XYZ file of C-alpha atoms in Angstrom:
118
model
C 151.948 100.834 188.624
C 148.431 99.925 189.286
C 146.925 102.440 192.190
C 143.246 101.851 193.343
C 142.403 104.239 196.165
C 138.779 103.540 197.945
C 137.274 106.558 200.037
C 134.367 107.617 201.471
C 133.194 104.656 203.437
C 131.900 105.258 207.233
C 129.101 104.426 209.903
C 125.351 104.745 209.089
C 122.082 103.938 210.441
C 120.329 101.292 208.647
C 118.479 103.513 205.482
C 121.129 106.013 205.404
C 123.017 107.190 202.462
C 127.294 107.201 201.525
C 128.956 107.871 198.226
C 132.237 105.818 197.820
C 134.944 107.183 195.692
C 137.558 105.056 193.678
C 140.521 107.113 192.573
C 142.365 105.108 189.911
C 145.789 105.851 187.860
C 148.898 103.385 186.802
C 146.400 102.534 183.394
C 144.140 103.759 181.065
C 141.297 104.336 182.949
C 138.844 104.858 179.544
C 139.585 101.417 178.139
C 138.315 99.610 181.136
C 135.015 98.415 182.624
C 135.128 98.947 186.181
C 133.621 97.297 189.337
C 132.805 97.403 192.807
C 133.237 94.598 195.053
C 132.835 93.678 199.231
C 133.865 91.727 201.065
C 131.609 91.144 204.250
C 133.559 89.735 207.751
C 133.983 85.794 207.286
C 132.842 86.208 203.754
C 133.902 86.071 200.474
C 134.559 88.644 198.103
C 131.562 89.359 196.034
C 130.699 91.716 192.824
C 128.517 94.302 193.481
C 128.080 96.345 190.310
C 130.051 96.861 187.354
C 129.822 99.753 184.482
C 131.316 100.488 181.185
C 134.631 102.110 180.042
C 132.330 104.587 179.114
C 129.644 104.854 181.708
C 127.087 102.146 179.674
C 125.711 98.967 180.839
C 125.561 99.464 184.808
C 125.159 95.818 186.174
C 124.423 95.431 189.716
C 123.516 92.042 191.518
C 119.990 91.637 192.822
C 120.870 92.236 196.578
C 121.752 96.116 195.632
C 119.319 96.567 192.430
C 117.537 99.953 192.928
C 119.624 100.870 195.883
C 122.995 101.629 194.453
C 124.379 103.779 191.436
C 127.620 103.684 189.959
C 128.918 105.790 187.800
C 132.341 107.126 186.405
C 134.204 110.514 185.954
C 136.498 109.715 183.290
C 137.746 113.331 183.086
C 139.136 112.709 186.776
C 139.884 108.855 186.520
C 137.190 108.220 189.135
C 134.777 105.452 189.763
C 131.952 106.122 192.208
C 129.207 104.395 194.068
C 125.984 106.220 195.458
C 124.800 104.437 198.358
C 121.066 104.559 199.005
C 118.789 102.606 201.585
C 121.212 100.868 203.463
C 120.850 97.763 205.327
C 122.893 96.013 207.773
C 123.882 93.054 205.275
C 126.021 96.162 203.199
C 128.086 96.258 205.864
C 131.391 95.175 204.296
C 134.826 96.613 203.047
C 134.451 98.000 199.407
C 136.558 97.729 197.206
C 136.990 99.619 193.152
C 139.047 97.241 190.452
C 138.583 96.965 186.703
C 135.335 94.633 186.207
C 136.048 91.090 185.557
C 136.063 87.681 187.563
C 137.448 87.897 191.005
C 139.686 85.070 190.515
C 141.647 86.860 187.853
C 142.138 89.585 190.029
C 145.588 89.873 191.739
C 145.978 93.996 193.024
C 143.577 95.088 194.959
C 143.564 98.568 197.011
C 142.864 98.817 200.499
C 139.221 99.105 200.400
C 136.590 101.393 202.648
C 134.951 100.136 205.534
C 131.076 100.583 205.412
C 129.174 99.794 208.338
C 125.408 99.581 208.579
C 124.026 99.760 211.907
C 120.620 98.522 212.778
């Protein structure tokens, strides 16, 4: 069974820093890309940044380029996301799955609430 735990989310002051954590098991965790997502209040869920089953290729979408990392600890089955700059538009739940489209995505874990304050 698929488990996706999110941690590490919190309240920060606009420029802060916060490293989410993504602790996945129920599947092999080294033969899948992985992602983070958010979803902001009255929004939709939206990609954020994806990375290889083996920590190549990080893809992240223009509104977090050069502001996030993610990374992987394959070792510990753990997805992570450094959190740099922050602005109030972050402010969203976050959520870890395996990286593809949203719309083929039907588990998701119960996310961690990030909140940007201005």
């Amino acid at each position: 069974q698929v488990q996706l735990v999110e941690s590490g989310g919190g309240l920060v002051q606009a420029g802060g820093s916060l490293r989410l954590s993504c602790a996945a098991s129920g599947f092999t965790f080294t033969d899948f890309g992985m992602g983070w997502y958010r979803q902001g209040q009255g929004k939709e869920r939206e990609l954020v940044a994806t990375i290889g089953s083996r920590g190549q290729r990080p893809y992240y979408v223009n509104s977090v380029k050069g502001r996030f990392t993610i990374s992987r600890d394959n070792n510990n089955n753990t997805l992570f996301l450094q959190m740099d700059s922050l602005k109030p538009e972050d402010t969203a739940v976050y959520y870890c799955n395996k990286a593809q489209s949203i719309s083929y995505i039907r588990f998701w874990g119960q996310g961690t609430q990030v909140t940007v304050s201005s």
